[in-house]
CSV table of C-alpha atoms in Angstrom, one decimal:
chain,number,residue,atom,x,y,z
I,1,MET,CA,13.7,-31.2,13.2
I,2,ALA,CA,13.2,-29.5,10.0
I,3,TYR,CA,14.4,-26.7,7.6
I,4,ARG,CA,11.6,-24.1,7.3
I,5,CYS,CA,12.2,-21.1,4.5
I,6,GLN,CA,11.6,-17.9,6.2
I,7,GLU,CA,10.1,-15.8,3.4
I,8,CYS,CA,7.1,-18.4,2.5
I,9,GLY,CA,7.1,-21.3,5.2
I,10,TYR,CA,7.7,-24.0,2.9
I,11,ARG,CA,9.3,-27.1,4.9
I,12,SER,CA,12.1,-29.7,4.2
I,13,VAL,CA,14.0,-32.3,5.7
I,14,LYS,CA,17.2,-31.2,4.9
I,15,TRP,CA,18.4,-27.7,4.3
I,16,LEU,CA,18.1,-26.2,0.6
I,17,GLY,CA,19.9,-23.3,-0.7
I,18,ARG,CA,17.3,-22.3,-2.8
I,19,CYS,CA,13.5,-22.4,-2.1
I,20,PRO,CA,11.3,-24.6,-4.1
I,21,GLY,CA,8.1,-22.4,-2.9
I,22,CYS,CA,9.3,-19.2,-3.4
I,23,GLY,CA,12.6,-19.2,-4.7
I,24,ALA,CA,14.3,-17.2,-2.5
I,25,TRP,CA,18.2,-18.0,-1.8
I,26,GLU,CA,19.7,-19.0,1.4
I,27,SER,CA,16.5,-18.5,3.5
I,28,PHE,CA,16.0,-21.8,5.4
I,29,ALA,CA,16.5,-22.2,9.0
I,30,GLU,CA,16.5,-25.2,11.4
I,31,GLU,CA,13.6,-25.3,13.7
I,32,ARG,CA,12.3,-27.9,16.0
I,33,GLU,CA,9.0,-29.3,15.4
I,34,GLU,CA,6.5,-29.8,18.2
I,35,LYS,CA,3.3,-31.4,17.6
I,36,THR,CA,1.1,-30.3,20.4
I,37,PRO,CA,-2.5,-32.3,20.6
I,38,ARG,CA,-5.2,-30.5,19.9
I,39,VAL,CA,-8.2,-30.9,22.3
I,40,SER,CA,-11.4,-31.5,20.1
I,41,ARG,CA,-15.0,-30.3,21.8
I,42,SER,CA,-17.3,-32.7,22.9
I,43,SER,CA,-20.3,-30.9,21.3
I,44,PRO,CA,-21.0,-30.7,17.6
I,45,ALA,CA,-20.6,-27.3,16.0
I,46,ARG,CA,-24.0,-25.4,15.3
I,47,ILE,CA,-24.9,-24.7,11.7
I,48,LEU,CA,-26.7,-21.4,11.1
I,49,ARG,CA,-29.1,-20.1,8.3
I,50,LEU,CA,-28.3,-17.0,6.8
I,51,SER,CA,-31.6,-15.3,8.0
I,52,GLU,CA,-30.6,-16.0,11.9
I,53,VAL,CA,-27.4,-13.8,11.5
I,54,SER,CA,-27.6,-10.1,12.4
I,55,GLY,CA,-28.0,-8.1,9.9
I,56,GLU,CA,-27.1,-4.9,12.0
I,57,GLY,CA,-23.8,-2.9,10.2
I,58,PHE,CA,-20.6,-2.6,11.9
I,59,LYS,CA,-20.2,0.3,14.3
I,60,ARG,CA,-16.8,1.6,13.0
I,61,TYR,CA,-14.1,3.5,15.5
I,62,ALA,CA,-13.4,6.8,13.8
I,63,SER,CA,-9.9,8.1,14.6
I,64,GLY,CA,-10.6,11.8,13.6
I,65,LEU,CA,-7.3,11.3,11.1
I,66,SER,CA,-8.9,11.6,7.9
I,67,GLU,CA,-6.6,10.2,5.9
I,68,PHE,CA,-6.1,7.1,8.2
I,69,ASP,CA,-10.0,6.3,8.5
I,70,ARG,CA,-10.3,7.1,4.7
I,71,VAL,CA,-7.9,3.9,4.1
I,72,LEU,CA,-9.4,1.9,6.5
I,73,GLY,CA,-13.0,2.3,4.8
I,74,GLY,CA,-14.5,5.1,7.1
I,75,GLY,CA,-13.2,3.6,10.6
I,76,LEU,CA,-11.8,0.6,12.5
I,77,VAL,CA,-14.4,-2.3,12.7
I,78,PRO,CA,-14.3,-4.1,16.2
I,79,GLY,CA,-12.7,-7.4,16.3
I,80,ALA,CA,-10.5,-6.7,13.1
I,81,LEU,CA,-7.0,-7.7,12.8
I,82,VAL,CA,-5.1,-5.1,11.4
I,83,LEU,CA,-1.6,-5.3,10.1
I,84,ILE,CA,0.6,-2.2,9.1
I,85,GLY,CA,4.1,-2.6,7.1
I,86,GLY,CA,6.8,-0.5,6.5
I,87,ASP,CA,10.5,-0.1,6.3
I,88,PRO,CA,12.4,0.6,9.7
I,89,GLY,CA,12.2,3.9,10.8
I,90,ILE,CA,9.2,5.2,8.5
I,91,GLY,CA,6.5,6.0,11.2
I,92,LYS,CA,4.7,3.0,11.8
I,93,SER,CA,5.0,3.6,15.7
I,94,THR,CA,4.3,7.1,15.5
I,95,LEU,CA,1.4,6.8,13.4
I,96,LEU,CA,-0.2,4.0,16.0
I,97,LEU,CA,0.4,6.1,18.9
I,98,GLN,CA,-1.1,9.2,17.2
I,99,VAL,CA,-4.2,6.9,16.2
I,100,ALA,CA,-4.2,5.6,20.0
I,101,GLY,CA,-4.3,9.1,21.3
I,102,ARG,CA,-7.2,9.7,19.1
I,103,TYR,CA,-9.3,6.9,20.5
I,104,LEU,CA,-8.4,7.8,24.1
I,105,SER,CA,-9.8,11.0,23.5
I,106,GLN,CA,-13.1,9.1,22.4
I,107,GLY,CA,-13.2,7.1,25.3
I,108,LEU,CA,-12.0,3.9,24.1
I,109,SER,CA,-9.6,1.8,26.2
I,110,VAL,CA,-6.4,1.0,24.4
I,111,ILE,CA,-3.5,-1.4,25.3
I,112,TYR,CA,-0.2,-0.7,23.4
I,113,LEU,CA,2.2,-4.2,23.7
I,114,CYS,CA,5.6,-2.5,23.3
I,115,GLY,CA,7.9,-5.9,22.5
I,116,GLU,CA,10.5,-3.7,20.7
I,117,GLU,CA,10.8,-0.6,22.8
I,118,SER,CA,11.0,-0.3,26.9
I,119,PRO,CA,8.2,1.8,28.5
I,120,GLY,CA,10.5,4.6,29.2
I,121,GLN,CA,11.2,4.9,25.4
I,122,VAL,CA,7.2,4.6,24.4
I,123,ARG,CA,6.6,7.5,27.3
I,124,LEU,CA,9.1,9.9,25.5
I,125,ARG,CA,7.6,9.4,22.1
I,126,ALA,CA,4.1,9.8,23.6
I,127,GLU,CA,5.1,13.2,25.4
I,128,ARG,CA,6.5,14.5,22.3
I,129,LEU,CA,2.9,13.4,20.4
I,130,LYS,CA,1.1,14.7,23.6
I,131,ILE,CA,-0.7,11.3,24.0
I,132,PRO,CA,-2.7,11.5,26.8
I,133,GLY,CA,-1.6,9.6,30.3
I,134,GLU,CA,-4.3,7.3,29.7
I,135,LEU,CA,-2.8,4.7,27.2
I,136,GLU,CA,-2.0,1.6,29.1
I,137,LEU,CA,1.2,-0.3,28.3
I,138,LEU,CA,2.3,-3.8,28.3
I,139,PRO,CA,5.6,-4.5,28.2
I,140,GLU,CA,5.6,-8.3,27.2
I,141,THR,CA,6.7,-10.4,24.5
I,142,ASP,CA,5.5,-13.6,26.1
I,143,LEU,CA,2.0,-14.2,24.7
I,144,SER,CA,0.8,-16.9,27.0
I,145,ALA,CA,1.2,-14.4,29.4
I,146,ALA,CA,-0.1,-11.3,27.7
I,147,LEU,CA,-3.4,-12.5,26.3
I,148,PRO,CA,-4.7,-13.7,29.7
I,149,ALA,CA,-3.9,-10.2,30.6
I,150,VAL,CA,-5.9,-8.4,27.5
I,151,ARG,CA,-8.8,-10.7,28.1
I,152,GLU,CA,-9.0,-9.5,31.8
I,153,ARG,CA,-8.8,-6.1,30.9
I,154,HIS,CA,-10.9,-6.6,27.8
I,155,PRO,CA,-10.0,-3.3,26.0
I,156,ALA,CA,-11.5,-2.1,22.7
I,157,ILE,CA,-8.1,-1.7,20.8
I,158,LEU,CA,-4.7,-3.7,21.1
I,159,MET,CA,-1.6,-2.5,19.4
I,160,VAL,CA,1.0,-5.0,18.9
I,161,ASP,CA,4.8,-3.5,18.4
I,162,SER,CA,5.7,-5.6,16.6
I,163,ILE,CA,4.8,-9.4,15.8
I,164,GLN,CA,8.1,-10.2,15.2
I,165,THR,CA,9.0,-9.6,18.8
I,166,VAL,CA,6.1,-11.6,20.5
I,167,TYR,CA,6.5,-15.2,20.8
I,168,LEU,CA,4.9,-18.4,22.1
I,169,PRO,CA,6.8,-20.5,25.1
I,170,GLU,CA,5.5,-23.8,23.7
I,171,LEU,CA,7.4,-23.1,20.1
I,172,SER,CA,11.1,-23.7,20.4
I,173,SER,CA,11.7,-21.6,17.3
I,174,ALA,CA,13.1,-18.1,17.7
I,175,PRO,CA,11.2,-15.1,17.6
I,176,GLY,CA,10.2,-13.8,14.3
I,177,SER,CA,10.5,-17.2,12.9
I,178,VAL,CA,8.1,-18.6,10.3
I,179,SER,CA,6.1,-20.7,13.0
I,180,GLN,CA,6.3,-18.4,16.0
I,181,VAL,CA,4.9,-15.8,13.5
I,182,ARG,CA,2.5,-17.9,12.2
I,183,GLU,CA,1.0,-18.9,15.4
I,184,ALA,CA,1.0,-15.6,17.6
I,185,THR,CA,-1.1,-13.7,14.7
I,186,ALA,CA,-3.5,-17.3,14.8
I,187,ALA,CA,-3.5,-16.5,18.6
I,188,LEU,CA,-4.3,-12.9,17.9
I,189,LEU,CA,-6.8,-13.5,15.3
I,190,ARG,CA,-9.1,-15.9,18.0
I,191,LEU,CA,-8.8,-13.2,20.8
I,192,ALA,CA,-10.3,-10.8,18.2
I,193,LYS,CA,-12.9,-12.7,17.0
I,194,GLU,CA,-13.6,-13.9,20.4
I,195,GLU,CA,-13.7,-11.0,22.3
I,196,GLY,CA,-14.4,-8.5,19.6
I,197,VAL,CA,-10.9,-6.6,20.1
I,198,ALA,CA,-9.7,-4.5,17.5
I,199,ILE,CA,-5.9,-5.5,17.0
I,200,PHE,CA,-3.2,-3.6,15.2
I,201,LEU,CA,0.0,-5.7,14.1
I,202,VAL,CA,3.5,-3.9,13.1
I,203,GLY,CA,5.1,-6.3,10.6
I,204,HIS,CA,8.7,-5.2,9.3
I,205,VAL,CA,9.4,-5.3,5.7
I,206,THR,CA,12.4,-7.1,3.8
I,207,LYS,CA,14.3,-5.7,1.4
I,208,GLU,CA,12.5,-6.9,-1.4
I,209,GLY,CA,9.5,-4.6,-0.2
I,210,VAL,CA,7.4,-7.6,1.4
I,211,ILE,CA,6.2,-7.9,4.9
I,212,ALA,CA,8.5,-10.2,6.8
I,213,GLY,CA,7.4,-13.6,7.6
I,214,PRO,CA,5.4,-16.1,5.8
I,215,ARG,CA,2.7,-14.8,3.2
I,216,VAL,CA,0.1,-16.7,5.3
I,217,LEU,CA,0.2,-13.8,7.6
I,218,GLU,CA,-1.3,-11.4,5.2
I,219,HIS,CA,-4.1,-14.1,4.6
I,220,LEU,CA,-4.9,-14.3,8.2
I,221,VAL,CA,-5.5,-10.9,9.0
I,222,ASP,CA,-8.7,-8.8,7.6
I,223,VAL,CA,-6.9,-5.9,6.3
I,224,VAL,CA,-2.9,-4.9,5.0
I,225,LEU,CA,-1.8,-1.7,5.3
I,226,TYR,CA,2.0,-0.4,4.0
I,227,PHE,CA,3.1,2.6,5.3
I,228,GLU,CA,5.6,3.9,2.4
I,229,GLY,CA,7.9,6.7,1.8
I,230,GLU,CA,11.5,8.2,2.0
I,231,ARG,CA,12.7,8.6,5.3
I,232,SER,CA,14.5,11.8,4.6
I,233,GLY,CA,11.1,13.3,3.0
I,234,PRO,CA,8.4,14.9,4.7
I,235,TYR,CA,5.8,12.8,3.3
I,236,ARG,CA,4.6,9.4,4.0
I,237,LEU,CA,1.9,7.3,2.0
I,238,LEU,CA,-0.3,4.6,3.8
I,239,ARG,CA,-1.9,2.3,1.1
I,240,ALA,CA,-4.4,-0.8,1.5
I,241,VAL,CA,-3.5,-3.4,-0.5
I,242,LYS,CA,-6.4,-5.9,1.3
I,243,ASN,CA,-9.3,-4.6,3.1
I,244,ARG,CA,-12.4,-7.0,3.9
I,245,PHE,CA,-14.5,-3.9,5.4
I,246,GLY,CA,-13.5,-1.4,2.6
I,247,PRO,CA,-12.1,-0.4,-0.8
I,248,VAL,CA,-8.4,-1.9,-1.7
I,249,ASP,CA,-5.8,0.3,-3.2
I,250,GLU,CA,-7.0,3.3,-1.4
I,251,ILE,CA,-4.1,5.5,-0.1
I,252,GLY,CA,-3.9,8.0,2.5
I,253,VAL,CA,-1.2,10.9,2.4
I,254,PHE,CA,0.3,12.2,5.8
I,255,GLU,CA,3.1,14.9,6.1
I,256,MET,CA,6.0,14.1,8.9
I,257,ARG,CA,6.5,16.7,11.2
I,258,GLU,CA,8.1,17.7,14.6
I,259,ALA,CA,4.9,16.8,16.4
I,260,GLY,CA,4.1,13.9,14.2
I,261,LEU,CA,2.1,12.9,11.2
I,262,PHE,CA,-0.4,15.3,9.7
I,263,PRO,CA,-2.9,14.5,7.2
I,264,VAL,CA,-2.6,16.0,3.8
I,265,GLU,CA,-5.9,17.6,2.8
I,266,ASN,CA,-5.2,17.9,-1.0
I,267,PRO,CA,-2.6,15.1,-1.9
I,268,SER,CA,-3.1,16.1,-5.6
I,269,ARG,CA,-1.1,19.6,-5.2
I,270,PHE,CA,2.0,17.3,-3.6
I,271,PHE,CA,2.1,15.0,-6.7
I,272,LEU,CA,2.1,17.6,-9.5
I,273,SER,CA,5.9,18.8,-9.5
I,274,GLY,CA,5.4,21.9,-12.1
I,275,GLY,CA,8.1,20.3,-14.0
I,276,GLY,CA,6.4,20.5,-17.4
I,277,GLY,CA,5.6,16.9,-17.7
I,278,ALA,CA,2.3,14.9,-18.8
I,279,VAL,CA,-0.6,15.3,-15.8
I,280,PHE,CA,-2.5,11.8,-15.8
I,281,PRO,CA,-5.3,12.4,-13.2
I,282,ALA,CA,-5.1,9.1,-11.5
I,283,LEU,CA,-7.6,6.8,-9.5
I,284,GLU,CA,-6.4,5.3,-6.2
I,285,GLY,CA,-9.0,3.3,-4.7
I,286,THR,CA,-12.2,5.8,-4.8
I,287,ARG,CA,-9.9,9.3,-4.6
I,288,PRO,CA,-8.8,11.0,-7.9
I,289,LEU,CA,-5.5,12.2,-8.1
I,290,LEU,CA,-3.4,14.0,-10.4
I,291,VAL,CA,0.5,13.3,-10.8
I,292,GLU,CA,3.0,14.4,-13.7
I,293,ILE,CA,4.6,11.8,-15.2
I,294,GLN,CA,7.9,12.9,-16.4
I,295,ALA,CA,10.2,11.6,-19.4
I,296,LEU,CA,13.9,12.2,-20.6
I,297,VAL,CA,15.0,10.9,-23.8
I,298,VAL,CA,18.2,11.5,-24.4
I,299,LYS,CA,21.0,10.0,-27.1
I,300,SER,CA,22.5,6.8,-26.1
I,301,TYR,CA,26.3,6.2,-26.7
I,302,LEU,CA,26.0,2.8,-25.3
I,303,ALA,CA,25.3,-0.6,-27.2
I,304,SER,CA,21.9,-1.3,-25.4
I,305,PRO,CA,20.0,1.5,-24.6
I,306,ARG,CA,18.6,2.0,-21.2
I,307,ARG,CA,15.1,2.0,-20.1
I,308,THR,CA,14.7,3.1,-16.8
I,309,ALA,CA,11.1,3.7,-15.1
I,310,VAL,CA,10.3,4.8,-11.5
I,311,GLY,CA,6.9,4.4,-10.6
I,312,PHE,CA,5.7,2.9,-13.5
I,313,ASP,CA,6.0,-0.6,-14.8
I,314,PRO,CA,9.3,-0.6,-17.5
I,315,TRP,CA,7.9,-3.8,-19.3
I,316,ARG,CA,4.8,-1.4,-20.5
I,317,LEU,CA,7.3,1.5,-20.6
I,318,SER,CA,9.2,-1.1,-23.2
I,319,MET,CA,5.9,-1.7,-25.1
I,320,LEU,CA,4.8,1.8,-25.6
I,321,LEU,CA,7.8,2.9,-26.9
I,322,ALA,CA,7.3,0.0,-29.2
I,323,ILE,CA,3.8,1.3,-30.3
I,324,LEU,CA,5.2,5.1,-30.8
I,325,GLU,CA,8.1,3.7,-33.2
I,326,LYS,CA,5.7,1.6,-35.1
I,327,HIS,CA,2.4,3.8,-35.7
I,328,LEU,CA,4.0,7.2,-35.2
I,329,GLY,CA,7.8,6.7,-37.2
I,330,VAL,CA,9.6,8.4,-33.8
I,331,SER,CA,12.6,6.3,-33.3
I,332,PHE,CA,13.4,5.3,-30.0
I,333,TYR,CA,16.7,2.4,-30.6
I,334,ASP,CA,19.8,4.8,-30.1
I,335,ARG,CA,18.0,6.7,-27.3
I,336,ASP,CA,17.7,6.2,-23.4
I,337,VAL,CA,14.9,6.7,-22.0
I,338,PHE,CA,14.1,7.9,-18.5
I,339,LEU,CA,10.9,8.0,-16.9
I,340,ASN,CA,9.2,9.4,-13.6
I,341,VAL,CA,6.3,9.5,-11.9
I,342,ALA,CA,6.6,12.9,-9.6
I,343,GLY,CA,6.2,12.4,-5.9
I,344,GLY,CA,6.9,8.7,-5.4
I,345,LEU,CA,3.9,7.5,-6.1
I,346,ARG,CA,3.4,4.1,-8.2
I,347,LEU,CA,1.1,4.0,-11.2
I,348,ARG,CA,-0.6,0.3,-11.4
I,349,GLU,CA,-3.6,1.3,-14.0
I,350,THR,CA,-3.4,1.4,-17.9
I,351,GLY,CA,-5.1,4.6,-17.9
I,352,ALA,CA,-1.5,6.3,-17.8
I,353,ASP,CA,-0.5,5.0,-21.1
I,354,LEU,CA,-1.6,8.3,-23.1
I,355,ALA,CA,0.0,10.6,-20.3
I,356,VAL,CA,3.3,8.7,-20.9
I,357,CYS,CA,3.3,8.8,-24.4
I,358,ALA,CA,2.6,12.4,-24.4
I,359,ALA,CA,5.7,12.7,-22.1
I,360,LEU,CA,8.1,10.4,-24.0
I,361,LEU,CA,7.2,12.8,-27.6
I,362,GLY,CA,7.5,15.9,-25.8
I,363,SER,CA,11.0,15.0,-24.7
I,364,ARG,CA,11.8,13.1,-27.9
I,365,LEU,CA,10.9,16.3,-30.2
I,366,GLU,CA,11.7,18.7,-27.7
I,367,LYS,CA,8.3,20.0,-27.6
I,368,ASP,CA,6.4,21.8,-24.8
I,369,LEU,CA,3.1,20.1,-23.8
I,370,PRO,CA,0.0,22.1,-23.6
I,371,GLU,CA,-0.4,23.9,-20.7
I,372,LYS,CA,-3.4,23.1,-17.8
I,373,THR,CA,-3.8,19.8,-19.9
I,374,VAL,CA,-4.3,15.8,-18.2
I,375,PHE,CA,-3.9,13.3,-20.7
I,376,CYS,CA,-5.9,9.9,-19.7
I,377,GLY,CA,-6.1,6.6,-22.0
I,378,GLU,CA,-5.2,3.2,-22.6
I,379,VAL,CA,-3.1,2.4,-25.5
I,380,GLY,CA,-3.4,-0.6,-27.5
I,381,LEU,CA,-0.8,-2.2,-29.6
I,382,SER,CA,-2.6,-1.1,-33.1
I,383,GLY,CA,-2.3,2.4,-32.0
I,384,GLU,CA,-6.0,2.9,-30.6
I,385,VAL,CA,-6.7,5.0,-27.6
I,386,ARG,CA,-9.3,2.8,-25.2
I,387,PRO,CA,-11.4,4.4,-22.5
I,388,VAL,CA,-10.8,4.3,-19.3
I,389,LEU,CA,-13.0,3.9,-16.1
I,390,ALA,CA,-14.3,6.4,-13.8
I,391,LEU,CA,-13.7,9.1,-16.0
I,392,GLU,CA,-15.8,11.6,-14.6
I,393,THR,CA,-14.5,11.4,-11.6
I,394,ARG,CA,-10.9,12.0,-12.6
I,395,LEU,CA,-12.0,15.3,-14.9
I,396,LYS,CA,-13.9,16.9,-11.8
I,397,GLU,CA,-10.7,16.5,-9.5
I,398,ALA,CA,-8.5,18.1,-12.8
I,399,ARG,CA,-11.1,21.1,-13.2
I,400,ARG,CA,-10.9,21.6,-9.2
I,401,LEU,CA,-7.1,22.2,-9.7
I,402,GLY,CA,-7.7,24.7,-12.6
I,403,PHE,CA,-7.1,22.4,-15.4
I,404,SER,CA,-9.0,23.5,-18.8
I,405,GLN,CA,-8.1,20.8,-21.6
I,406,ALA,CA,-8.4,17.1,-21.3
I,407,VAL,CA,-7.0,14.8,-24.1
I,408,LEU,CA,-9.1,11.3,-23.8
I,409,PRO,CA,-10.1,8.4,-25.8
I,410,TRP,CA,-12.6,8.9,-28.7
I,411,GLY,CA,-16.6,8.0,-27.9
I,412,GLN,CA,-16.7,8.5,-23.8
I,413,GLU,CA,-19.5,11.1,-22.4
I,414,ILE,CA,-18.0,13.9,-20.9
I,415,ARG,CA,-20.1,17.1,-19.2
I,416,ASP,CA,-19.3,19.8,-17.5
I,417,PHE,CA,-15.8,20.5,-18.8
I,418,PRO,CA,-14.4,23.3,-20.7
I,419,GLN,CA,-12.4,21.9,-23.4
I,420,VAL,CA,-11.9,18.0,-24.7
I,421,ARG,CA,-9.6,16.4,-27.0
I,422,PRO,CA,-10.9,13.4,-28.0
I,423,LEU,CA,-8.3,10.8,-29.8
I,424,ARG,CA,-8.8,7.6,-32.2
I,425,GLN,CA,-5.3,6.7,-32.5
I,426,VAL,CA,-2.1,7.9,-30.4
I,427,ARG,CA,-0.6,9.3,-33.7
I,428,GLU,CA,-3.0,12.0,-33.6
I,429,LEU,CA,-0.7,12.9,-30.2
I,430,LEU,CA,1.6,14.5,-32.7
I,431,ASP,CA,-0.9,17.6,-33.7
I,432,LEU,CA,-0.9,18.7,-30.2
I,433,LEU,CA,2.8,18.9,-30.3
């Protein structure tokens, strides 16, 4: 017997209140360890030269859902193991069933392993989404019985919903435990690479926002996707955080309707709320998106004024406030500051600094920002405005949506944009207000 952390897989011979590996509290569970001897092959492995490996490109399966294929890098690669994580009820099963229907309409065979729902429940959802009846269901959670059936049928695509419900009987631990999730994923990985079957895995997300199970689960798979959004709202974001066959940080935007998920062809209009904030041309993967950064600066009656940021790094917000106070002489020490990225998008790039500063100054000085203007640039500690990457791509999207003025770092070469306002120092923002 041993105790294992259900968050990171750390092993201990006794129960611990806090995991030394990841710092999680009360995450240890008792598991029985059964060591099964692995049979070694009698023949040695063969070493290949790089010139002997086939140089033919992967043939991808395009589903026809433009946003889904974009996040995958153009389509699904045969033999790929894809992990989709998200909060309960966010629409992971709905997305997979819709994708299965698209693949079936192209003549590809798809098996849907339903571990969380009965076949009757899956059929009700499939009828609502108008999924073809050729979809094959596998109502089985025992992988020792499910894998031979899959190998015999040899489908093009296998969907496992979810990885926390399947188990291997040779392990005595419960389904969803660290050992079961790890070994089940390893067994499915062998199936994908040996048979060339593309496999989708559905993974639950914990309250901390990470996929439940050991972190090694994300290292085993080829692609990790997160399905995000507010369940009460109509929009969903599909984000790639790992992709061995395409770009990372790519996002797809969907709208949830009664008939399922529909791609949003122009997501920039969704993120622009028209609330008078500073507009920033963000770059998510290879896609430019225009987002609105809103700020509210009010007098504080607390001993320690609040600094709240939604969709932006709160530590970077504190740094930008200090820069504005140092180089512009605008005080924020007695003000509550609230920052919000409209639409629920989370900005991770430093190029949004200039837009954040513009929004903060506009609210603090009670001045309106210039209309049809985008702000893009990184702000350094000495107040200088630093250049950003892929500026031409960002401004092309801004011009397509009708923006005519851009506030940018000094020295970056810009072509085909109506009006450009270059800045050397962040203090020059005051001239715009």
